[in-house]
Tab-separated table of C-alpha atoms in Angstrom:
chain	number	residue	atom	x	y	z
A	1	MET	CA	81.415	119.960	76.075
A	2	LYS	CA	84.982	118.307	75.615
A	3	ARG	CA	88.257	119.343	76.692
A	4	PRO	CA	91.061	117.476	75.025
A	5	SER	CA	93.630	116.004	77.534
A	6	LEU	CA	97.187	113.852	77.588
A	7	ALA	CA	95.396	113.035	81.548
A	8	VAL	CA	93.661	110.206	82.038
A	9	VAL	CA	92.194	111.339	85.318
A	10	ARG	CA	92.401	115.271	85.822
A	11	ILE	CA	91.354	116.391	88.672
A	12	GLN	CA	90.696	120.534	89.619
A	13	GLN	CA	89.748	122.098	92.960
A	14	LEU	CA	87.662	119.290	94.158
A	15	HIS	CA	85.777	119.979	97.345
A	16	LYS	CA	83.876	117.089	99.681
A	17	TYR	CA	81.194	117.869	102.606
A	18	PHE	CA	80.182	115.492	104.803
A	19	GLY	CA	77.242	117.382	106.387
A	20	SER	CA	79.212	119.957	107.859
A	21	VAL	CA	82.724	117.944	107.696
A	22	GLU	CA	84.895	119.357	104.447
A	23	VAL	CA	86.786	116.207	103.952
A	24	LEU	CA	88.487	117.206	100.820
A	25	LYS	CA	89.458	120.580	100.488
A	26	GLY	CA	90.266	121.778	96.974
A	27	VAL	CA	92.480	118.798	95.608
A	28	ASP	CA	94.023	119.058	92.370
A	29	LEU	CA	95.995	115.937	90.770
A	30	GLU	CA	96.052	114.346	87.521
A	31	VAL	CA	97.218	111.131	85.975
A	32	ASP	CA	98.579	110.373	82.659
A	33	ARG	CA	98.411	107.382	80.856
A	34	GLY	CA	100.603	104.499	81.642
A	35	GLU	CA	101.040	106.264	85.214
A	36	VAL	CA	100.983	104.559	88.444
A	37	VAL	CA	100.319	106.747	91.488
A	38	VAL	CA	100.142	106.118	94.651
A	39	ILE	CA	98.327	108.258	97.131
A	40	LEU	CA	99.624	107.782	100.851
A	41	GLY	CA	98.182	109.576	104.389
A	42	PRO	CA	97.009	108.912	108.047
A	43	SER	CA	93.377	107.487	108.029
A	44	GLY	CA	90.971	110.017	107.351
A	45	SER	CA	93.162	112.331	105.099
A	46	GLY	CA	90.434	111.640	102.522
A	47	LYS	CA	92.316	109.285	100.278
A	48	SER	CA	89.682	106.761	99.580
A	49	THR	CA	86.947	109.842	99.340
A	50	LEU	CA	89.491	111.042	96.566
A	51	LEU	CA	89.541	107.861	94.712
A	52	ARG	CA	85.348	106.912	94.888
A	53	CYS	CA	84.803	110.821	93.604
A	54	ILE	CA	87.060	109.700	90.473
A	55	ASN	CA	83.982	107.429	89.336
A	56	LEU	CA	81.354	109.100	91.324
A	57	LEU	CA	80.846	106.417	94.070
A	58	GLU	CA	81.004	109.724	96.136
A	59	LYS	CA	79.508	113.224	94.795
A	60	PRO	CA	81.635	116.022	94.720
A	61	THR	CA	80.325	118.824	96.562
A	62	GLY	CA	82.081	121.353	94.248
A	63	GLY	CA	85.233	121.253	91.384
A	64	GLU	CA	85.878	119.280	88.488
A	65	ILE	CA	86.889	115.898	87.589
A	66	TRP	CA	87.668	115.051	83.869
A	67	PHE	CA	87.880	111.306	82.480
A	68	GLU	CA	89.829	110.974	79.342
A	69	ASP	CA	87.758	113.773	77.319
A	70	THR	CA	84.527	113.826	79.629
A	71	ARG	CA	83.565	116.129	82.219
A	72	ILE	CA	82.271	113.621	84.666
A	73	THR	CA	80.772	116.607	87.282
A	74	ASP	CA	78.874	117.565	84.618
A	75	PRO	CA	75.153	115.868	85.450
A	76	LYS	CA	74.463	114.776	81.589
A	77	THR	CA	77.360	112.471	81.747
A	78	ASN	CA	76.394	109.174	81.945
A	79	ILE	CA	78.358	108.049	84.493
A	80	ASN	CA	77.536	104.226	83.755
A	81	LYS	CA	79.518	104.384	80.095
A	82	VAL	CA	82.221	106.179	82.026
A	83	ARG	CA	82.118	103.674	84.545
A	84	GLU	CA	82.802	100.368	81.489
A	85	HIS	CA	86.303	101.899	81.473
A	86	VAL	CA	86.844	102.380	85.733
A	87	GLY	CA	87.980	99.068	86.729
A	88	MET	CA	87.868	99.442	91.267
A	89	VAL	CA	88.961	97.428	93.464
A	90	PHE	CA	87.949	97.868	96.969
A	91	GLN	CA	89.220	96.538	100.542
A	92	SER	CA	86.134	94.149	100.844
A	93	PHE	CA	86.298	91.961	97.600
A	94	ASN	CA	82.546	92.472	96.788
A	95	LEU	CA	81.960	89.286	94.888
A	96	PHE	CA	78.944	87.740	94.481
A	97	PRO	CA	78.969	84.663	97.408
A	98	HIS	CA	76.654	82.161	95.305
A	99	ILE	CA	78.361	81.996	92.167
A	100	SER	CA	82.077	80.499	91.356
A	101	ALA	CA	84.701	82.847	90.384
A	102	LYS	CA	84.535	82.440	86.805
A	103	LYS	CA	80.958	83.413	86.399
A	104	ASN	CA	81.634	86.283	88.902
A	105	VAL	CA	83.997	87.814	86.195
A	106	MET	CA	81.747	87.027	83.725
A	107	LEU	CA	78.263	88.570	85.016
A	108	ALA	CA	79.389	92.527	84.361
A	109	GLN	CA	81.203	91.477	81.009
A	110	ARG	CA	77.276	90.054	79.857
A	111	LYS	CA	75.008	92.665	81.783
A	112	VAL	CA	77.593	95.482	80.907
A	113	LEU	CA	79.635	95.152	78.257
A	114	LYS	CA	76.512	92.780	76.560
A	115	ARG	CA	79.288	90.119	75.646
A	116	THR	CA	78.164	86.746	74.323
A	117	LYS	CA	78.535	84.161	77.039
A	118	GLU	CA	81.114	82.397	75.161
A	119	GLU	CA	83.080	85.610	74.705
A	120	ALA	CA	82.633	86.528	78.280
A	121	GLU	CA	83.829	83.188	79.960
A	122	ARG	CA	87.103	83.142	77.632
A	123	ILE	CA	87.799	85.900	78.903
A	124	ALA	CA	87.298	85.177	82.606
A	125	VAL	CA	89.026	82.163	82.093
A	126	GLU	CA	91.817	84.489	80.625
A	127	GLN	CA	92.106	86.799	83.231
A	128	LEU	CA	91.628	84.420	85.895
A	129	THR	CA	94.620	82.719	84.608
A	130	LYS	CA	96.471	85.514	84.116
A	131	VAL	CA	96.004	86.472	88.445
A	132	GLY	CA	97.516	82.909	89.137
A	133	LEU	CA	93.910	81.309	89.775
A	134	GLY	CA	93.385	79.140	86.515
A	135	ASP	CA	93.034	76.273	88.812
A	136	ARG	CA	90.363	77.557	91.014
A	137	ILE	CA	87.733	79.239	88.248
A	138	ASP	CA	84.936	76.747	89.603
A	139	TYR	CA	85.436	77.292	93.259
A	140	MET	CA	82.855	79.381	95.321
A	141	PRO	CA	84.099	82.644	96.785
A	142	ALA	CA	83.800	80.537	100.506
A	143	GLN	CA	86.301	77.945	99.021
A	144	LEU	CA	88.683	80.896	98.390
A	145	SER	CA	91.593	82.594	100.649
A	146	GLY	CA	90.879	86.288	101.512
A	147	GLY	CA	94.223	87.289	98.720
A	148	GLN	CA	92.680	84.544	96.221
A	149	GLN	CA	89.330	86.181	96.765
A	150	GLN	CA	90.590	89.511	95.870
A	151	ARG	CA	92.126	88.441	93.246
A	152	VAL	CA	89.160	87.430	91.367
A	153	ALA	CA	88.016	90.583	92.171
A	154	ILE	CA	90.835	92.320	90.118
A	155	ALA	CA	90.134	89.555	87.243
A	156	ARG	CA	86.427	91.121	87.457
A	157	ALA	CA	87.997	94.239	86.989
A	158	LEU	CA	90.264	93.831	84.428
A	159	ALA	CA	87.731	91.902	82.219
A	160	MET	CA	85.763	95.370	81.175
A	161	ASP	CA	89.003	96.576	79.805
A	162	PRO	CA	89.590	99.323	81.934
A	163	HIS	CA	91.587	102.621	81.014
A	164	VAL	CA	92.214	103.059	84.485
A	165	MET	CA	92.355	101.092	87.895
A	166	LEU	CA	91.501	102.105	91.060
A	167	PHE	CA	92.980	100.023	94.243
A	168	ASP	CA	91.372	101.076	97.773
A	169	GLU	CA	93.332	99.745	100.407
A	170	ALA	CA	93.001	96.493	98.319
A	171	THR	CA	95.283	94.718	100.684
A	172	SER	CA	94.184	96.191	104.151
A	173	ALA	CA	91.622	93.410	104.632
A	174	LEU	CA	94.131	90.973	104.266
A	175	ASP	CA	96.210	88.370	106.319
A	176	PRO	CA	100.032	89.339	105.955
A	177	GLU	CA	100.808	86.220	104.137
A	178	LEU	CA	98.384	86.748	101.849
A	179	VAL	CA	99.185	90.317	100.669
A	180	ARG	CA	102.431	89.579	98.512
A	181	GLY	CA	100.293	87.486	96.024
A	182	VAL	CA	97.699	90.774	94.876
A	183	LEU	CA	100.729	92.990	95.028
A	184	ASP	CA	102.572	90.490	92.893
A	185	VAL	CA	99.352	91.134	90.450
A	186	MET	CA	99.491	95.001	90.641
A	187	ARG	CA	103.200	94.692	90.156
A	188	GLU	CA	102.266	92.908	86.988
A	189	LEU	CA	99.882	95.300	85.845
A	190	ALA	CA	102.161	98.012	86.760
A	191	ARG	CA	104.829	96.528	84.675
A	192	GLY	CA	102.117	96.135	81.312
A	193	GLY	CA	101.542	100.040	81.717
A	194	MET	CA	97.949	100.290	83.274
A	195	THR	CA	97.101	103.624	84.675
A	196	MET	CA	96.627	103.041	88.310
A	197	ILE	CA	95.408	105.038	91.542
A	198	VAL	CA	96.356	103.063	94.596
A	199	VAL	CA	95.724	104.224	98.180
A	200	THR	CA	97.790	101.685	100.377
A	201	HIS	CA	99.905	101.673	103.419
A	202	GLU	CA	102.201	99.177	101.782
A	203	MET	CA	105.428	101.654	101.383
A	204	GLY	CA	107.660	99.037	100.087
A	205	PHE	CA	105.246	98.500	97.517
A	206	ALA	CA	104.620	102.169	96.864
A	207	ARG	CA	108.716	102.735	96.521
A	208	GLU	CA	108.460	99.947	94.093
A	209	VAL	CA	105.968	100.569	91.853
A	210	ALA	CA	104.919	103.826	91.619
A	211	ASP	CA	105.675	106.579	89.310
A	212	ARG	CA	104.403	109.642	91.622
A	213	ALA	CA	103.588	109.512	95.642
A	214	VAL	CA	101.432	111.626	97.422
A	215	PHE	CA	100.590	112.457	100.169
A	216	MET	CA	97.565	113.448	101.833
A	217	ASP	CA	96.618	114.828	105.050
A	218	GLY	CA	93.779	117.162	106.181
A	219	GLY	CA	91.971	116.634	102.922
A	220	ILE	CA	94.483	118.299	101.033
A	221	ILE	CA	97.925	117.182	99.112
A	222	VAL	CA	100.628	118.095	100.905
A	223	GLU	CA	103.282	116.691	98.645
A	224	GLN	CA	103.775	114.731	95.606
A	225	GLY	CA	107.068	113.615	93.574
A	226	SER	CA	109.078	110.829	92.627
A	227	PRO	CA	108.818	107.745	95.452
A	228	GLU	CA	112.333	108.626	95.830
A	229	GLU	CA	111.551	112.778	96.341
A	230	VAL	CA	108.694	111.689	99.150
A	231	PHE	CA	110.217	108.918	100.684
A	232	ASP	CA	113.895	110.205	101.212
A	233	HIS	CA	113.704	113.559	100.825
A	234	PRO	CA	110.249	114.972	102.706
A	235	GLN	CA	109.979	118.699	102.216
A	236	HIS	CA	106.936	119.058	104.627
A	237	GLU	CA	107.056	118.454	108.187
A	238	ARG	CA	103.801	116.250	108.095
A	239	THR	CA	104.985	114.416	105.739
A	240	ARG	CA	108.644	113.156	107.433
A	241	ASP	CA	106.086	113.170	110.887
A	242	PHE	CA	104.076	110.442	108.825
A	243	LEU	CA	106.708	108.782	107.222
A	244	GLY	CA	108.491	108.648	110.455
A	245	HIS	CA	105.669	106.911	112.613
A	246	ILE	CA	105.699	103.810	109.719
A	247	ALA	CA	109.214	103.305	109.409
């Protein structure tokens, strides 16, 4: 069954248990095409689990998730076909250490999208150049800084022509001076109209780039709204307390 929707991602009453611990407690969220949604909250609030459920890296215990017109929580859905359109960037860069930046970006294009070697190489060079690594395409991951490795990971995701990009604490493993380069790439993506769901502790980035800020705590969405509403006029005590501790 297909259900047309303006939303790229649509989550209804999402629950996730790890053993007896309920990490997500009935989350509802919609993300429209071209929207940048930033998810904030303390450690253990369910942010990363929510993100990982969107491409079934974590299997929900209950509820429904739609990606475009496909209900991905339907057991009959071919999740690998859906994942072709969902880019994900993790805290750890997950690059293959034994091949170059360019070959890291080519690999999934060749294996998943069945692009020719020439086409995959052209797109890899194009995307690496776009993230500021045009002069590092033949470097091995060990020859790159953490920030550069994360930009390779972003280029790899973009090379798959994703309809949405998921960022799970993409800068949290980086030294502070390396964070800026990665955030600059993410800013450019947002300006270009990419649909993005971003779990981050970078409040300045969230305030500047997000169309909507979502605050989670204890496995629920406590409140959401424009960055101005959430940061400057939070309605809930839990939000005020969280923002007060990180201000």
